[in-house]
CSV table of C-alpha atoms and ligand atoms in Angstrom, one decimal:
chain,number,residue,atom,x,y,z
G,27,MET,CA,-20.6,-5.3,-16.7
G,28,LYS,CA,-17.7,-7.4,-15.3
G,29,LYS,CA,-17.0,-6.6,-11.7
G,30,ARG,CA,-13.5,-5.2,-11.0
G,31,ASP,CA,-11.1,-6.1,-8.2
G,32,TYR,CA,-7.9,-4.3,-6.9
G,33,LEU,CA,-5.4,-7.0,-5.9
G,34,THR,CA,-1.9,-5.9,-7.1
G,35,GLY,CA,-2.2,-2.4,-8.6
G,36,PHE,CA,-2.1,-3.6,-12.2
G,37,GLU,CA,-5.9,-3.7,-12.3
G,38,LEU,CA,-6.0,0.0,-13.0
G,39,SER,CA,-4.2,1.4,-16.0
G,40,ALA,CA,-1.5,4.1,-15.6
G,41,ALA,CA,-4.0,6.8,-16.7
G,42,GLN,CA,-6.6,5.5,-14.3
G,43,THR,CA,-4.1,5.5,-11.4
G,44,LEU,CA,-2.9,9.0,-12.2
G,45,GLU,CA,-6.5,10.2,-12.4
G,46,LEU,CA,-7.3,8.5,-9.1
G,47,ILE,CA,-4.5,10.5,-7.5
G,48,GLU,CA,-5.8,13.8,-8.9
G,49,GLU,CA,-9.3,13.0,-7.9
G,50,ALA,CA,-8.2,12.1,-4.4
G,51,LEU,CA,-6.6,15.5,-4.0
G,52,VAL,CA,-9.8,17.2,-5.1
G,53,GLN,CA,-11.9,15.1,-2.8
G,54,LYS,CA,-9.5,15.7,0.1
G,55,LYS,CA,-10.1,19.4,-0.2
G,56,GLU,CA,-13.8,18.9,-0.4
G,57,THR,CA,-13.8,16.7,2.7
G,58,ALA,CA,-11.8,19.3,4.6
G,59,GLN,CA,-14.6,21.8,3.7
G,60,GLY,CA,-17.2,19.4,5.1
G,61,LYS,CA,-18.5,18.4,1.6
G,62,LEU,CA,-19.1,14.7,1.4
G,63,ARG,CA,-20.1,12.7,-1.7
G,64,PRO,CA,-22.7,10.0,-0.9
G,65,ALA,CA,-21.5,8.1,-3.9
G,66,LEU,CA,-22.0,4.7,-2.2
G,67,ALA,CA,-25.2,5.4,-0.3
G,68,GLY,CA,-27.1,2.3,0.6
G,69,LYS,CA,-24.2,-0.1,-0.1
G,70,ASN,CA,-22.7,-2.5,2.3
G,71,PHE,CA,-19.1,-3.7,2.5
G,72,ALA,CA,-17.5,-6.6,4.4
G,73,LEU,CA,-14.0,-6.3,5.8
G,74,ILE,CA,-12.3,-9.7,6.3
G,75,PHE,CA,-9.1,-9.1,8.3
G,76,GLU,CA,-7.0,-12.1,9.2
G,77,LYS,CA,-4.0,-9.9,10.4
G,78,HIS,CA,-3.8,-6.9,12.7
G,79,SER,CA,-4.5,-3.4,11.3
G,80,THR,CA,-5.1,0.1,12.5
G,81,ARG,CA,-4.8,2.3,9.4
G,82,THR,CA,-6.3,0.0,6.8
G,83,ARG,CA,-9.3,-1.0,8.9
G,84,VAL,CA,-10.1,2.5,10.1
G,85,SER,CA,-9.4,4.3,6.8
G,86,PHE,CA,-11.7,1.9,4.9
G,87,GLU,CA,-14.4,2.1,7.6
G,88,ALA,CA,-14.3,5.9,7.9
G,89,GLY,CA,-14.0,6.3,4.1
G,90,LEU,CA,-17.0,4.1,3.4
G,91,THR,CA,-19.0,5.9,6.1
G,92,GLN,CA,-18.1,9.2,4.4
G,93,LEU,CA,-19.4,7.8,1.1
G,94,GLY,CA,-22.7,6.8,2.7
G,95,ALA,CA,-22.0,3.1,2.8
G,96,SER,CA,-22.0,0.8,5.8
G,97,THR,CA,-19.4,-1.8,6.9
G,98,ILE,CA,-19.3,-5.2,8.5
G,99,PHE,CA,-16.0,-6.0,10.1
G,100,LEU,CA,-15.2,-9.7,10.2
G,101,ALA,CA,-12.5,-10.5,12.8
G,102,PRO,CA,-10.3,-13.6,12.3
G,103,ASN,CA,-12.1,-15.8,14.8
G,104,ASP,CA,-15.7,-14.7,14.4
G,105,THR,CA,-16.6,-16.3,11.0
G,106,GLN,CA,-16.9,-19.8,9.7
G,107,ILE,CA,-13.7,-19.2,7.7
G,108,ALA,CA,-11.8,-19.7,10.9
G,109,ARG,CA,-13.5,-23.1,11.2
G,110,GLY,CA,-12.6,-24.2,7.8
G,111,GLU,CA,-15.3,-22.9,5.4
G,112,THR,CA,-13.4,-22.3,2.2
G,113,PRO,CA,-12.6,-18.8,1.0
G,114,ALA,CA,-14.4,-19.7,-2.2
G,115,ASP,CA,-17.7,-20.6,-0.4
G,116,SER,CA,-17.4,-17.6,1.9
G,117,ALA,CA,-16.9,-15.2,-1.1
G,118,ARG,CA,-20.0,-16.6,-2.9
G,119,VAL,CA,-22.1,-16.2,0.3
G,120,LEU,CA,-20.8,-12.7,1.2
G,121,SER,CA,-21.6,-11.6,-2.4
G,122,GLU,CA,-25.3,-12.3,-1.7
G,123,TYR,CA,-25.2,-9.7,1.1
G,124,VAL,CA,-22.7,-7.0,0.3
G,125,ASP,CA,-21.5,-4.8,-2.5
G,126,GLY,CA,-17.7,-5.2,-2.0
G,127,ILE,CA,-15.2,-7.0,0.1
G,128,VAL,CA,-11.9,-5.7,1.6
G,129,VAL,CA,-9.5,-8.5,2.5
G,130,ARG,CA,-6.3,-8.6,4.6
G,131,THR,CA,-4.7,-12.0,4.8
G,132,TYR,CA,-1.5,-14.0,4.6
G,133,ALA,CA,-1.1,-15.9,1.3
G,134,HIS,CA,-1.9,-13.8,-1.8
G,135,ALA,CA,-3.5,-16.8,-3.3
G,136,ARG,CA,-6.2,-16.5,-0.7
G,137,VAL,CA,-7.3,-13.1,-1.8
G,138,GLU,CA,-7.2,-14.3,-5.4
G,139,GLU,CA,-9.5,-17.2,-4.5
G,140,ILE,CA,-11.9,-14.8,-2.8
G,141,ALA,CA,-11.9,-12.5,-5.8
G,142,ALA,CA,-12.3,-15.3,-8.3
G,143,ASN,CA,-15.4,-16.5,-6.5
G,144,ALA,CA,-17.0,-13.2,-5.4
G,145,SER,CA,-19.4,-11.5,-7.8
G,146,VAL,CA,-18.7,-8.1,-6.1
G,147,PRO,CA,-15.4,-6.1,-6.2
G,148,VAL,CA,-12.6,-7.4,-3.9
G,149,ILE,CA,-9.9,-5.0,-2.6
G,150,ASN,CA,-6.6,-6.2,-1.2
G,151,GLY,CA,-6.0,-4.6,2.1
G,152,LEU,CA,-2.5,-6.3,2.4
G,153,THR,CA,-1.2,-9.8,1.7
G,154,ASP,CA,2.2,-11.3,2.2
G,155,LEU,CA,3.0,-10.2,-1.4
G,156,HIS,CA,1.2,-6.9,-2.1
G,157,HIS,CA,-0.2,-3.8,-0.4
G,158,PRO,CA,-1.5,-1.8,-3.3
G,159,CYS,CA,-3.7,0.6,-1.4
G,160,GLN,CA,-0.7,1.7,0.6
G,161,ALA,CA,1.2,2.6,-2.6
G,162,LEU,CA,-1.7,4.6,-3.9
G,163,ALA,CA,-1.6,6.8,-0.8
G,164,ASP,CA,2.2,7.0,-1.0
G,165,PHE,CA,2.3,8.4,-4.6
G,166,LEU,CA,-0.7,10.7,-3.7
G,167,THR,CA,1.5,12.0,-0.8
G,168,MET,CA,4.5,12.6,-3.2
G,169,ARG,CA,2.2,14.3,-5.7
G,170,GLU,CA,0.7,16.5,-3.0
G,171,HIS,CA,4.1,17.4,-1.5
G,172,TYR,CA,5.9,18.2,-4.8
G,173,GLY,CA,2.9,19.4,-6.8
G,174,THR,CA,3.8,16.8,-9.6
G,175,LEU,CA,5.0,13.3,-10.0
G,176,ASP,CA,7.1,14.1,-13.0
G,177,GLY,CA,10.8,13.6,-12.6
G,178,LEU,CA,10.5,12.2,-9.0
G,179,LYS,CA,12.5,9.4,-7.5
G,180,LEU,CA,11.7,7.2,-4.5
G,181,ALA,CA,14.4,5.2,-2.7
G,182,TYR,CA,13.4,2.3,-0.6
G,183,LEU,CA,15.8,0.8,1.9
G,184,GLY,CA,15.5,-2.6,3.7
G,185,ASP,CA,13.3,-5.6,3.3
G,186,GLY,CA,12.1,-6.4,-0.2
G,187,ASN,CA,8.5,-7.1,1.1
G,188,ASN,CA,4.9,-6.5,0.2
G,189,VAL,CA,5.2,-2.7,0.6
G,190,LEU,CA,8.2,-2.6,-1.8
G,191,HIS,CA,6.4,-4.8,-4.3
G,192,SER,CA,3.5,-2.4,-4.5
G,193,LEU,CA,5.8,0.7,-4.7
G,194,LEU,CA,7.5,-1.0,-7.7
G,195,ILE,CA,4.2,-1.8,-9.4
G,196,VAL,CA,2.4,1.5,-8.8
G,197,GLY,CA,5.7,3.6,-9.2
G,198,ALA,CA,6.2,2.0,-12.6
G,199,LEU,CA,2.6,2.9,-13.6
G,200,VAL,CA,2.7,6.5,-12.5
G,201,GLY,CA,6.2,7.1,-13.8
G,202,VAL,CA,8.1,7.6,-10.6
G,203,ASP,CA,11.6,6.1,-10.5
G,204,VAL,CA,11.9,3.5,-7.7
G,205,SER,CA,15.3,2.5,-6.5
G,206,ALA,CA,15.5,-0.2,-3.8
G,207,ALA,CA,18.5,-1.2,-1.7
G,208,CYS,CA,18.1,-4.6,-0.2
G,209,PRO,CA,20.7,-7.2,1.0
G,210,GLU,CA,21.1,-10.6,-0.5
G,211,GLY,CA,18.2,-12.9,0.6
G,212,TYR,CA,15.9,-9.9,1.1
G,213,ARG,CA,15.5,-8.7,-2.4
G,214,PRO,CA,12.0,-8.3,-3.9
G,215,ASP,CA,10.3,-11.1,-5.8
G,216,SER,CA,11.9,-11.5,-9.2
G,217,GLY,CA,8.6,-12.0,-11.0
G,218,ILE,CA,7.1,-8.8,-9.6
G,219,LEU,CA,10.3,-6.9,-10.3
G,220,GLU,CA,10.1,-8.1,-13.9
G,221,GLN,CA,6.4,-7.1,-14.3
G,222,ALA,CA,7.2,-3.7,-12.9
G,223,ARG,CA,10.1,-3.3,-15.3
G,224,VAL,CA,7.9,-4.2,-18.3
G,225,SER,CA,5.3,-1.7,-17.1
G,226,ALA,CA,7.9,1.0,-16.5
G,227,GLN,CA,8.8,0.9,-20.2
G,228,GLU,CA,5.5,2.7,-20.9
G,229,SER,CA,6.0,5.4,-18.3
G,230,SER,CA,9.8,5.7,-18.7
G,231,ALA,CA,10.1,5.2,-14.9
G,232,ARG,CA,13.5,3.7,-13.8
G,233,ILE,CA,13.1,0.5,-11.7
G,234,HIS,CA,16.4,-0.4,-10.0
G,235,VAL,CA,17.5,-2.8,-7.2
G,236,THR,CA,20.9,-2.7,-5.6
G,237,GLU,CA,22.7,-3.7,-2.4
G,238,ASP,CA,24.1,-0.2,-2.0
G,239,ALA,CA,22.0,2.2,0.1
G,240,ALA,CA,23.8,5.3,-1.0
G,241,GLU,CA,23.4,4.4,-4.7
G,242,ALA,CA,19.6,3.8,-4.2
G,243,CYS,CA,19.3,7.2,-2.4
G,244,ALA,CA,21.2,9.3,-4.9
G,245,GLY,CA,19.1,12.3,-5.8
G,246,ALA,CA,15.9,10.7,-4.3
G,247,HIS,CA,13.0,12.9,-3.5
G,248,ALA,CA,11.7,10.4,-0.9
G,249,VAL,CA,13.5,7.9,1.2
G,250,TYR,CA,11.1,5.1,2.3
G,251,THR,CA,11.5,2.2,4.7
G,252,ASP,CA,9.3,-0.5,6.4
G,253,VAL,CA,9.6,-2.9,9.3
G,254,TRP,CA,12.3,-5.6,9.0
G,255,ALA,CA,10.0,-8.4,10.1
G,256,SER,CA,6.5,-8.2,8.6
G,257,MET,CA,3.4,-9.8,10.1
G,258,GLY,CA,3.9,-13.5,10.1
G,259,GLN,CA,7.7,-13.3,10.2
G,260,GLU,CA,8.1,-12.7,13.9
G,261,ASP,CA,10.1,-15.9,14.3
G,262,GLU,CA,12.8,-14.6,11.9
G,263,ASN,CA,13.2,-11.3,13.8
G,264,GLU,CA,16.7,-11.9,15.2
G,265,ARG,CA,18.2,-13.0,11.8
G,266,ARG,CA,16.4,-10.1,10.0
G,267,GLN,CA,17.7,-7.5,12.5
G,268,LYS,CA,21.3,-8.5,11.7
G,269,ALA,CA,20.9,-8.7,8.0
G,270,LEU,CA,19.0,-5.4,7.6
G,271,ALA,CA,20.9,-3.3,10.1
G,272,PRO,CA,23.1,-1.6,7.4
G,273,TYR,CA,19.9,-0.4,5.7
G,274,GLN,CA,18.6,1.7,8.6
G,275,VAL,CA,17.3,5.1,7.6
G,276,ASN,CA,19.1,7.7,9.6
G,277,GLU,CA,20.2,11.3,8.9
G,278,GLU,CA,23.4,10.1,7.2
G,279,VAL,CA,21.4,8.3,4.6
G,280,PHE,CA,19.9,11.6,3.4
G,281,ARG,CA,23.3,13.0,2.4
G,282,ALA,CA,23.0,11.2,-0.9
G,283,ALA,CA,19.4,12.2,-1.4
G,284,HIS,CA,17.9,15.4,-2.8
G,285,GLU,CA,18.4,18.1,-0.3
G,286,ASP,CA,14.6,18.5,0.3
G,287,ALA,CA,14.0,14.7,0.4
G,288,VAL,CA,11.1,13.6,2.6
G,289,PHE,CA,11.0,10.5,4.8
G,290,MET,CA,8.2,8.0,4.2
G,291,HIS,CA,7.1,4.9,6.1
G,292,CYS,CA,3.8,2.9,5.8
G,293,LEU,CA,3.7,2.5,9.6
G,294,PRO,CA,3.6,1.0,12.1
G,295,ALA,CA,7.3,1.8,12.7
G,296,HIS,CA,10.0,0.5,15.0
G,297,ARG,CA,12.2,3.5,16.1
G,298,GLY,CA,15.8,2.5,16.5
G,299,GLU,CA,15.5,-0.4,14.0
G,300,GLU,CA,14.5,0.5,10.4
G,301,VAL,CA,14.5,4.2,11.1
G,302,THR,CA,16.0,6.5,13.8
G,303,ALA,CA,13.6,8.5,16.0
G,304,ASP,CA,15.3,11.8,14.9
G,305,VAL,CA,14.3,11.1,11.2
G,306,ILE,CA,10.7,9.8,11.7
G,307,ASP,CA,10.0,12.5,14.3
G,308,GLY,CA,11.9,15.2,12.4
G,309,PRO,CA,11.1,17.9,9.9
G,310,ARG,CA,11.5,15.6,6.8
G,311,SER,CA,9.0,13.1,7.9
G,312,VAL,CA,5.6,13.0,6.1
G,313,VAL,CA,4.5,9.7,7.6
G,314,PHE,CA,1.3,11.1,9.2
G,315,THR,CA,0.2,12.9,6.0
G,316,GLN,CA,0.9,9.6,4.2
G,317,ALA,CA,-1.3,7.6,6.7
G,318,GLY,CA,-4.0,10.2,6.3
G,319,ASN,CA,-3.9,9.9,2.6
G,320,ARG,CA,-4.9,6.2,2.8
G,321,LEU,CA,-8.4,7.5,3.4
G,322,HIS,CA,-8.5,9.8,0.4
G,323,ALA,CA,-6.9,7.4,-2.1
G,324,GLN,CA,-9.2,4.5,-1.1
G,325,LYS,CA,-12.3,6.6,-1.2
G,326,ILE,CA,-11.7,7.2,-4.9
G,327,LEU,CA,-10.7,3.6,-5.5
G,328,LEU,CA,-14.0,2.5,-3.9
G,329,GLN,CA,-16.0,4.9,-6.2
G,330,ILE,CA,-14.2,3.5,-9.3
G,331,LEU,CA,-14.8,-0.2,-8.3
G,332,ALA,CA,-18.2,0.0,-6.7
G,333,GLY,CA,-19.7,3.4,-7.5
G,334,GLY,CA,-20.2,3.3,-11.3
G,335,ASN,CA,-17.3,5.7,-11.9
G,336,ASP,CA,-15.3,4.0,-14.6
G,337,GLY,CA,-12.1,5.7,-13.5
G,338,ALA,CA,-11.3,6.6,-17.1
O,407,LIG,N1,0.1,0.8,6.8
O,407,LIG,C1,-0.8,-0.1,7.1
O,407,LIG,O1,-1.4,-0.8,6.3
O,407,LIG,O2,-1.1,0.0,8.5
O,407,LIG,P1,-2.1,-1.0,9.3
O,407,LIG,O3,-1.4,-2.3,9.4
O,407,LIG,O4,-2.3,-0.4,10.6
O,407,LIG,O5,-3.4,-1.2,8.5
O,408,LIG,N1,5.3,-5.1,5.6
O,408,LIG,C1,4.4,-4.9,6.7
O,408,LIG,C2,3.5,-3.8,6.4
O,408,LIG,C3,2.5,-3.4,7.5
O,408,LIG,C4,1.5,-2.4,7.0
O,408,LIG,C5,3.7,-6.2,7.1
O,408,LIG,O1,3.3,-6.9,6.2
O,408,LIG,O2,3.6,-6.5,8.3
């Protein structure tokens, strides 16, 4: 059987993605009752992280432990990759030892190279272009909060970055409208936007990008934002602060949204920049549920890719 990776979100069908979300809800309840599934007992996973992480690292390590697997964390400077061994050679070598690899890196081509050369499943734990595991947890959070994904709309304000790309792709798959407001120069990648639009034709989700924050937020059930300078863009911080300031999520922004709209953020957050403290720390905010749901969504993903569950 061909091994399966999860690099952009498109590797699972719409039906599989929706099923993953439902399964994650079931397993979340089981976990709260202390019932753990040893679905990956005896397996080992390597985590190659070339950027900082709190949520992704800990949710994968904790999730794999709950599934009975063990993990080997490979920090940026500890391996021969840092001394120039190619990602391709490293992927082939690691495949001799482990049953799956989670990668967080800069260029998306690097995770693609690892996946192309590994004989075990490779999961993208964030690249400059995509963060699909985050989007799985985000739509799980909306499903959990509203009891359904049908008829929901997510508005995203700010930088058209990796997190937005994954929201567009996974939103299109699961049939949630995604409306993004981004200024000129900070719009999402046009190729990814087009792929999401094509995929949305199947689910009837509406994928929309505008420069007008109020237009994006109109009737939205969730208002989402992310940092204005992602990891690797620290040098551009000053320019980004100026360009993205009009897209700050504050109470005013929620006027256009659905009256019960929630606030979402992948975290880490910068209070006073992309979101005000009163919003992220206020009653609308679901950011910590969202962070917690990384664990539950990824546990099902791991079982689909590495546990013999075909995710059908
Ligand atoms: N949201 C997210 O991926 O957080 P970390 O950078 O802490 O992993
Ligand atoms: N866009 C952010 C997300 C962090 C989880 C970054 O890439 O730094």
